[in-house]
């Protein structure tokens, strides 16, 4: 965490890095979240509050410029974690928390780890702590306006670090007191904290005989946000209706179709209907999906030529998670694509392609098979070079451990040289060579991907999505100047990451962002979401598929507002929203993301991130209630092996 999430992102003050190394973050979060303790993200604690992400804690403390002799005040102690970190640097730390239960829990955690110079106080932090003032530094761990009492309680020469409210957003701000009446203000980066609420503005507080109204306060659900969605929503009954609505984007070169889970039937069926319409009527000849290239190639061969009498060397998509592409919804689409392709010339037939980087060993085999048919000497050379990777085929993730002894360095050069040879010594042209080159690229990229897993930061994610984008670019070039592509991937891949917490906080990009940066108005990003129902997912990686109940969306999440429209299914064209409505739907809110693993017990930490809906997507498709994909037929029925998945 300290090396790759803090130092790499610019935290340079040695005292801060040392303190972050020493304080056990798991002591300040619920036990069921301990596995997420050192991820660079906020986590939920009691009283609907959060513990800030480690980077923000370090950033605020570094801006405060703490020294060993300092006395520090924190407003909004929360879990007590930031106060503990400051306690490893400063002489005395006083942290005020307005929630009594949180204050007591923080005090217990501080006492457990034995930090006697950190004092947790239950009270109203907006009033400061005049009995201990002046303070060399004041850190406010909640967003809003600067309370006047804090300006008076910071020492001359001291600093206040606070997320100030600026035009509806929060800006991390440094306020240095120059003398009794002068302050120097410096703005830093945009942030998002829970609101700073003075005692008189809290629910239930009585002022001059009347109760303070709750509507309009930070954190309260705007009463008309679901109304804005309802007014702009285009309800649909059938998937055919939805496909007609999506045709407004048929003039684009790339249309990306997302999903908020990897195991929802409605998402597959809806994307299939849109894809079939774009392929049949609008010249789209590439269907590129979040899947392994060698496995998708088997589906591709089945839809672009007759599968009758042709035997497959192996069944596709047999590794975890099998249900993503071995389900009835996918097979129904493949059958329709095959029908559309019949009678078309090869250039205008739609192909089915995998974009992902996981197929390390299957791609090695594909390269060796190709070279074995065309250049036996080159095949032997490639086999020798790939020898440094083949021992890790059963567990590619273990390749990252070679980083400890730099054992990967020679392997990296060897696997790249196989691709270089293919590119410079072309023995033929056409589909076979293109396929072999792509598999060689995957081996080279997979080597980097598994090596970067060691770091545990944004590098591996960015490498994977860059690879998916590069693959899409090569497909568009390969299929000719008139090529058009439909992309299927999770919302977290096809929604513009720069408009979400992925980009704001974790410095991650994705294929949707890269597509938008390259194609601008010539692309469309369409997200898909749901409120509740069932999903096919596992408890852990490589675990068995289960049909799991999807909990109702968290309050004030995008999905919660959509559910409150009382419209079961709708298409929301975000591009066509007027200025005021677009601005309201641009307010960052929680958004759910369920991958192949679903852990309802840690719903907030595991499956939500903040996003600007109106700018993340060009359109959004909503299903209030959904069911799991039909993956019962994960293997062909007896007698279907030769023609699977088209056996009847």
PDB file of C-alpha atoms in Angstrom, residues 159-346:
ATOM      1  CA  UNK A 159      -2.650  25.266   8.516  1.00  0.00           C
ATOM      2  CA  UNK A 160      -6.222  24.092   8.118  1.00  0.00           C
ATOM      3  CA  UNK A 161      -6.786  21.284   5.604  1.00  0.00           C
ATOM      4  CA  UNK A 162     -10.444  21.002   4.621  1.00  0.00           C
ATOM      5  CA  UNK A 163     -12.607  19.769   1.702  1.00  0.00           C
ATOM      6  CA  UNK A 164     -14.289  23.119   0.989  1.00  0.00           C
ATOM      7  CA  UNK A 165     -17.611  23.252  -0.813  1.00  0.00           C
ATOM      8  CA  UNK A 166     -17.125  24.991  -4.184  1.00  0.00           C
ATOM      9  CA  UNK A 167     -19.985  25.234  -6.721  1.00  0.00           C
ATOM     10  CA  UNK A 168     -21.600  22.016  -5.592  1.00  0.00           C
ATOM     11  CA  UNK A 169     -18.321  20.094  -5.416  1.00  0.00           C
ATOM     12  CA  UNK A 170     -15.566  19.707  -2.828  1.00  0.00           C
ATOM     13  CA  UNK A 171     -12.012  20.990  -3.265  1.00  0.00           C
ATOM     14  CA  UNK A 172      -9.222  19.897  -0.941  1.00  0.00           C
ATOM     15  CA  UNK A 173      -8.046  23.265   0.349  1.00  0.00           C
ATOM     16  CA  UNK A 174      -5.068  24.422   2.407  1.00  0.00           C
ATOM     17  CA  UNK A 175      -5.637  27.537   4.540  1.00  0.00           C
ATOM     18  CA  UNK A 176      -2.505  28.986   6.185  1.00  0.00           C
ATOM     19  CA  UNK A 177      -2.858  31.605   8.909  1.00  0.00           C
ATOM     20  CA  UNK A 178      -0.328  34.378   8.233  1.00  0.00           C
ATOM     21  CA  UNK A 179      -1.201  36.615  11.190  1.00  0.00           C
ATOM     22  CA  UNK A 180      -4.186  37.480  13.364  1.00  0.00           C
ATOM     23  CA  UNK A 181      -6.404  38.503  10.433  1.00  0.00           C
ATOM     24  CA  UNK A 182      -4.748  37.235   7.251  1.00  0.00           C
ATOM     25  CA  UNK A 183      -5.076  33.790   5.672  1.00  0.00           C
ATOM     26  CA  UNK A 184      -3.528  32.344   2.525  1.00  0.00           C
ATOM     27  CA  UNK A 185      -5.743  29.915   0.599  1.00  0.00           C
ATOM     28  CA  UNK A 186      -4.428  27.246  -1.798  1.00  0.00           C
ATOM     29  CA  UNK A 187      -6.692  24.880  -3.728  1.00  0.00           C
ATOM     30  CA  UNK A 188      -5.543  21.340  -4.423  1.00  0.00           C
ATOM     31  CA  UNK A 189      -7.475  18.426  -5.985  1.00  0.00           C
ATOM     32  CA  UNK A 190     -11.205  17.664  -6.102  1.00  0.00           C
ATOM     33  CA  UNK A 191     -12.361  15.205  -3.415  1.00  0.00           C
ATOM     34  CA  UNK A 192     -15.574  13.824  -1.962  1.00  0.00           C
ATOM     35  CA  UNK A 193     -16.245  13.524   1.783  1.00  0.00           C
ATOM     36  CA  UNK A 194     -19.291  13.028   3.959  1.00  0.00           C
ATOM     37  CA  UNK A 195     -20.876  16.411   4.786  1.00  0.00           C
ATOM     38  CA  UNK A 196     -19.766  18.563   7.691  1.00  0.00           C
ATOM     39  CA  UNK A 197     -22.991  19.085   9.648  1.00  0.00           C
ATOM     40  CA  UNK A 198     -23.121  21.538  12.588  1.00  0.00           C
ATOM     41  CA  UNK A 199     -25.219  20.476  15.551  1.00  0.00           C
ATOM     42  CA  UNK A 200     -27.992  22.978  14.822  1.00  0.00           C
ATOM     43  CA  UNK A 201     -28.468  21.545  11.305  1.00  0.00           C
ATOM     44  CA  UNK A 202     -28.810  17.913  12.339  1.00  0.00           C
ATOM     45  CA  UNK A 203     -32.140  16.093  12.151  1.00  0.00           C
ATOM     46  CA  UNK A 204     -34.148  16.588  15.324  1.00  0.00           C
ATOM     47  CA  UNK A 205     -32.335  19.698  16.538  1.00  0.00           C
ATOM     48  CA  UNK A 206     -34.789  22.432  17.533  1.00  0.00           C
ATOM     49  CA  UNK A 207     -33.950  26.073  16.791  1.00  0.00           C
ATOM     50  CA  UNK A 208     -36.219  28.843  18.141  1.00  0.00           C
ATOM     51  CA  UNK A 209     -39.121  26.514  18.669  1.00  0.00           C
ATOM     52  CA  UNK A 210     -39.135  24.869  15.216  1.00  0.00           C
ATOM     53  CA  UNK A 211     -37.554  21.747  13.806  1.00  0.00           C
ATOM     54  CA  UNK A 212     -34.931  22.295  11.104  1.00  0.00           C
ATOM     55  CA  UNK A 213     -36.249  20.943   7.786  1.00  0.00           C
ATOM     56  CA  UNK A 214     -34.261  18.077   6.303  1.00  0.00           C
ATOM     57  CA  UNK A 215     -34.939  18.574   2.581  1.00  0.00           C
ATOM     58  CA  UNK A 216     -32.042  20.000   0.601  1.00  0.00           C
ATOM     59  CA  UNK A 217     -29.275  19.258   3.122  1.00  0.00           C
ATOM     60  CA  UNK A 218     -26.145  17.482   1.860  1.00  0.00           C
ATOM     61  CA  UNK A 219     -26.695  13.735   1.764  1.00  0.00           C
ATOM     62  CA  UNK A 220     -30.513  14.029   1.537  1.00  0.00           C
ATOM     63  CA  UNK A 221     -31.924  12.507  -1.651  1.00  0.00           C
ATOM     64  CA  UNK A 222     -32.989  15.239  -4.093  1.00  0.00           C
ATOM     65  CA  UNK A 223     -36.729  14.743  -4.435  1.00  0.00           C
ATOM     66  CA  UNK A 224     -36.834  15.204  -8.232  1.00  0.00           C
ATOM     67  CA  UNK A 225     -33.851  13.145  -9.470  1.00  0.00           C
ATOM     68  CA  UNK A 226     -35.967  10.056 -10.124  1.00  0.00           C
ATOM     69  CA  UNK A 227     -38.514  12.411 -11.706  1.00  0.00           C
ATOM     70  CA  UNK A 228     -35.870  13.634 -14.149  1.00  0.00           C
ATOM     71  CA  UNK A 229     -35.089  10.049 -15.079  1.00  0.00           C
ATOM     72  CA  UNK A 230     -38.784   9.252 -15.472  1.00  0.00           C
ATOM     73  CA  UNK A 231     -39.387  12.267 -17.710  1.00  0.00           C
ATOM     74  CA  UNK A 232     -36.506  11.374 -20.028  1.00  0.00           C
ATOM     75  CA  UNK A 233     -37.002   7.595 -19.914  1.00  0.00           C
ATOM     76  CA  UNK A 234     -38.217   5.707 -22.990  1.00  0.00           C
ATOM     77  CA  UNK A 235     -40.019   2.611 -21.657  1.00  0.00           C
ATOM     78  CA  UNK A 236     -39.880  -0.591 -23.695  1.00  0.00           C
ATOM     79  CA  UNK A 237     -41.654  -3.922 -23.513  1.00  0.00           C
ATOM     80  CA  UNK A 238     -39.721  -6.164 -25.895  1.00  0.00           C
ATOM     81  CA  UNK A 239     -36.066  -6.525 -26.782  1.00  0.00           C
ATOM     82  CA  UNK A 240     -37.052  -5.626 -30.327  1.00  0.00           C
ATOM     83  CA  UNK A 241     -38.381  -2.276 -29.067  1.00  0.00           C
ATOM     84  CA  UNK A 242     -35.061  -1.683 -27.304  1.00  0.00           C
ATOM     85  CA  UNK A 243     -33.091  -2.552 -30.446  1.00  0.00           C
ATOM     86  CA  UNK A 244     -35.075   0.035 -32.404  1.00  0.00           C
ATOM     87  CA  UNK A 245     -34.320   2.656 -29.756  1.00  0.00           C
ATOM     88  CA  UNK A 246     -30.606   1.874 -29.923  1.00  0.00           C
ATOM     89  CA  UNK A 247     -30.614   2.320 -33.723  1.00  0.00           C
ATOM     90  CA  UNK A 248     -30.114   6.060 -33.148  1.00  0.00           C
ATOM     91  CA  UNK A 249     -26.430   5.122 -32.659  1.00  0.00           C
ATOM     92  CA  UNK A 250     -26.226   2.969 -35.793  1.00  0.00           C
ATOM     93  CA  UNK A 251     -24.198   5.600 -37.648  1.00  0.00           C
ATOM     94  CA  UNK A 252     -21.335   5.269 -35.143  1.00  0.00           C
ATOM     95  CA  UNK A 253     -18.207   3.252 -35.911  1.00  0.00           C
ATOM     96  CA  UNK A 254     -18.057   1.674 -32.439  1.00  0.00           C
ATOM     97  CA  UNK A 255     -20.998   0.909 -30.145  1.00  0.00           C
ATOM     98  CA  UNK A 256     -20.075  -0.398 -26.683  1.00  0.00           C
ATOM     99  CA  UNK A 257     -22.696  -2.352 -24.732  1.00  0.00           C
ATOM    100  CA  UNK A 258     -22.110  -2.826 -21.014  1.00  0.00           C
ATOM    101  CA  UNK A 259     -23.549  -4.791 -18.108  1.00  0.00           C
ATOM    102  CA  UNK A 260     -23.495  -4.184 -14.367  1.00  0.00           C
ATOM    103  CA  UNK A 261     -23.133  -7.935 -13.717  1.00  0.00           C
ATOM    104  CA  UNK A 262     -21.527 -10.799 -15.620  1.00  0.00           C
ATOM    105  CA  UNK A 263     -24.429 -13.176 -14.989  1.00  0.00           C
ATOM    106  CA  UNK A 264     -27.751 -11.480 -15.829  1.00  0.00           C
ATOM    107  CA  UNK A 265     -30.034 -12.921 -18.512  1.00  0.00           C
ATOM    108  CA  UNK A 266     -31.696  -9.636 -19.468  1.00  0.00           C
ATOM    109  CA  UNK A 267     -28.365  -7.961 -20.195  1.00  0.00           C
ATOM    110  CA  UNK A 268     -27.295 -10.740 -22.565  1.00  0.00           C
ATOM    111  CA  UNK A 269     -30.655 -10.883 -24.337  1.00  0.00           C
ATOM    112  CA  UNK A 270     -30.893  -7.097 -24.687  1.00  0.00           C
ATOM    113  CA  UNK A 271     -27.359  -6.743 -26.029  1.00  0.00           C
ATOM    114  CA  UNK A 272     -28.001  -9.643 -28.412  1.00  0.00           C
ATOM    115  CA  UNK A 273     -31.089  -7.920 -29.852  1.00  0.00           C
ATOM    116  CA  UNK A 274     -29.203  -4.652 -30.365  1.00  0.00           C
ATOM    117  CA  UNK A 275     -26.228  -6.488 -31.878  1.00  0.00           C
ATOM    118  CA  UNK A 276     -28.372  -8.480 -34.300  1.00  0.00           C
ATOM    119  CA  UNK A 277     -30.087  -5.283 -35.511  1.00  0.00           C
ATOM    120  CA  UNK A 278     -26.754  -3.467 -36.014  1.00  0.00           C
ATOM    121  CA  UNK A 279     -25.229  -6.428 -37.861  1.00  0.00           C
ATOM    122  CA  UNK A 280     -28.244  -7.185 -40.043  1.00  0.00           C
ATOM    123  CA  UNK A 281     -29.251  -3.644 -41.009  1.00  0.00           C
ATOM    124  CA  UNK A 282     -26.329  -1.288 -40.422  1.00  0.00           C
ATOM    125  CA  UNK A 283     -23.097  -2.894 -41.593  1.00  0.00           C
ATOM    126  CA  UNK A 284     -21.521  -3.862 -38.278  1.00  0.00           C
ATOM    127  CA  UNK A 285     -19.130  -6.762 -38.961  1.00  0.00           C
ATOM    128  CA  UNK A 286     -17.248  -7.071 -35.646  1.00  0.00           C
ATOM    129  CA  UNK A 287     -18.692  -8.397 -32.381  1.00  0.00           C
ATOM    130  CA  UNK A 288     -15.840  -8.014 -29.888  1.00  0.00           C
ATOM    131  CA  UNK A 289     -16.394  -9.283 -26.354  1.00  0.00           C
ATOM    132  CA  UNK A 290     -14.704  -9.433 -22.957  1.00  0.00           C
ATOM    133  CA  UNK A 291     -13.495 -12.985 -23.544  1.00  0.00           C
ATOM    134  CA  UNK A 292     -10.388 -14.971 -24.460  1.00  0.00           C
ATOM    135  CA  UNK A 293      -9.305 -14.762 -28.098  1.00  0.00           C
ATOM    136  CA  UNK A 294      -8.694 -18.508 -28.740  1.00  0.00           C
ATOM    137  CA  UNK A 295     -12.042 -19.534 -27.254  1.00  0.00           C
ATOM    138  CA  UNK A 296     -13.962 -16.843 -29.113  1.00  0.00           C
ATOM    139  CA  UNK A 297     -12.261 -18.006 -32.323  1.00  0.00           C
ATOM    140  CA  UNK A 298     -14.167 -21.304 -32.092  1.00  0.00           C
ATOM    141  CA  UNK A 299     -17.481 -19.424 -31.912  1.00  0.00           C
ATOM    142  CA  UNK A 300     -16.272 -17.241 -34.778  1.00  0.00           C
ATOM    143  CA  UNK A 301     -15.594 -20.241 -37.021  1.00  0.00           C
ATOM    144  CA  UNK A 302     -19.039 -21.591 -36.207  1.00  0.00           C
ATOM    145  CA  UNK A 303     -20.896 -18.452 -37.271  1.00  0.00           C
ATOM    146  CA  UNK A 304     -18.832 -17.626 -40.358  1.00  0.00           C
ATOM    147  CA  UNK A 305     -18.869 -21.080 -41.969  1.00  0.00           C
ATOM    148  CA  UNK A 306     -20.962 -24.207 -41.658  1.00  0.00           C
ATOM    149  CA  UNK A 307     -20.198 -26.178 -38.518  1.00  0.00           C
ATOM    150  CA  UNK A 308     -21.630 -29.347 -39.990  1.00  0.00           C
ATOM    151  CA  UNK A 309     -19.160 -32.250 -39.869  1.00  0.00           C
ATOM    152  CA  UNK A 310     -16.446 -30.156 -38.257  1.00  0.00           C
ATOM    153  CA  UNK A 311     -14.930 -31.412 -35.024  1.00  0.00           C
ATOM    154  CA  UNK A 312     -13.427 -29.070 -32.450  1.00  0.00           C
ATOM    155  CA  UNK A 313     -10.122 -29.988 -30.876  1.00  0.00           C
ATOM    156  CA  UNK A 314     -11.438 -28.757 -27.538  1.00  0.00           C
ATOM    157  CA  UNK A 315     -14.537 -27.116 -26.149  1.00  0.00           C
ATOM    158  CA  UNK A 316     -14.369 -23.342 -25.729  1.00  0.00           C
ATOM    159  CA  UNK A 317     -14.735 -21.431 -22.477  1.00  0.00           C
ATOM    160  CA  UNK A 318     -14.004 -24.273 -20.100  1.00  0.00           C
ATOM    161  CA  UNK A 319     -12.076 -22.208 -17.536  1.00  0.00           C
ATOM    162  CA  UNK A 320     -13.671 -20.100 -14.785  1.00  0.00           C
ATOM    163  CA  UNK A 321     -16.087 -18.360 -15.232  1.00  0.00           C
ATOM    164  CA  UNK A 322     -17.687 -20.825 -17.635  1.00  0.00           C
ATOM    165  CA  UNK A 323     -21.166 -19.299 -17.436  1.00  0.00           C
ATOM    166  CA  UNK A 324     -20.127 -15.967 -18.990  1.00  0.00           C
ATOM    167  CA  UNK A 325     -20.062 -17.380 -22.524  1.00  0.00           C
ATOM    168  CA  UNK A 326     -21.489 -20.891 -22.070  1.00  0.00           C
ATOM    169  CA  UNK A 327     -25.119 -19.932 -21.649  1.00  0.00           C
ATOM    170  CA  UNK A 328     -28.318 -20.201 -23.667  1.00  0.00           C
ATOM    171  CA  UNK A 329     -28.532 -16.445 -24.218  1.00  0.00           C
ATOM    172  CA  UNK A 330     -25.134 -16.339 -25.939  1.00  0.00           C
ATOM    173  CA  UNK A 331     -25.837 -19.442 -28.011  1.00  0.00           C
ATOM    174  CA  UNK A 332     -29.166 -18.009 -29.204  1.00  0.00           C
ATOM    175  CA  UNK A 333     -27.350 -14.903 -30.458  1.00  0.00           C
ATOM    176  CA  UNK A 334     -24.676 -16.990 -32.196  1.00  0.00           C
ATOM    177  CA  UNK A 335     -27.348 -18.946 -34.041  1.00  0.00           C
ATOM    178  CA  UNK A 336     -28.927 -15.708 -35.290  1.00  0.00           C
ATOM    179  CA  UNK A 337     -25.566 -14.279 -36.339  1.00  0.00           C
ATOM    180  CA  UNK A 338     -24.884 -17.457 -38.284  1.00  0.00           C
ATOM    181  CA  UNK A 339     -28.221 -17.093 -40.078  1.00  0.00           C
ATOM    182  CA  UNK A 340     -27.453 -13.443 -40.902  1.00  0.00           C
ATOM    183  CA  UNK A 341     -24.025 -14.421 -42.263  1.00  0.00           C
ATOM    184  CA  UNK A 342     -25.412 -17.062 -44.624  1.00  0.00           C
ATOM    185  CA  UNK A 343     -25.300 -15.806 -48.181  1.00  0.00           C
ATOM    186  CA  UNK A 344     -23.083 -12.824 -47.387  1.00  0.00           C
ATOM    187  CA  UNK A 345     -19.604 -12.479 -48.802  1.00  0.00           C
ATOM    188  CA  UNK A 346     -16.839 -13.044 -46.215  1.00  0.00           C
TER     189      UNK A 346
END
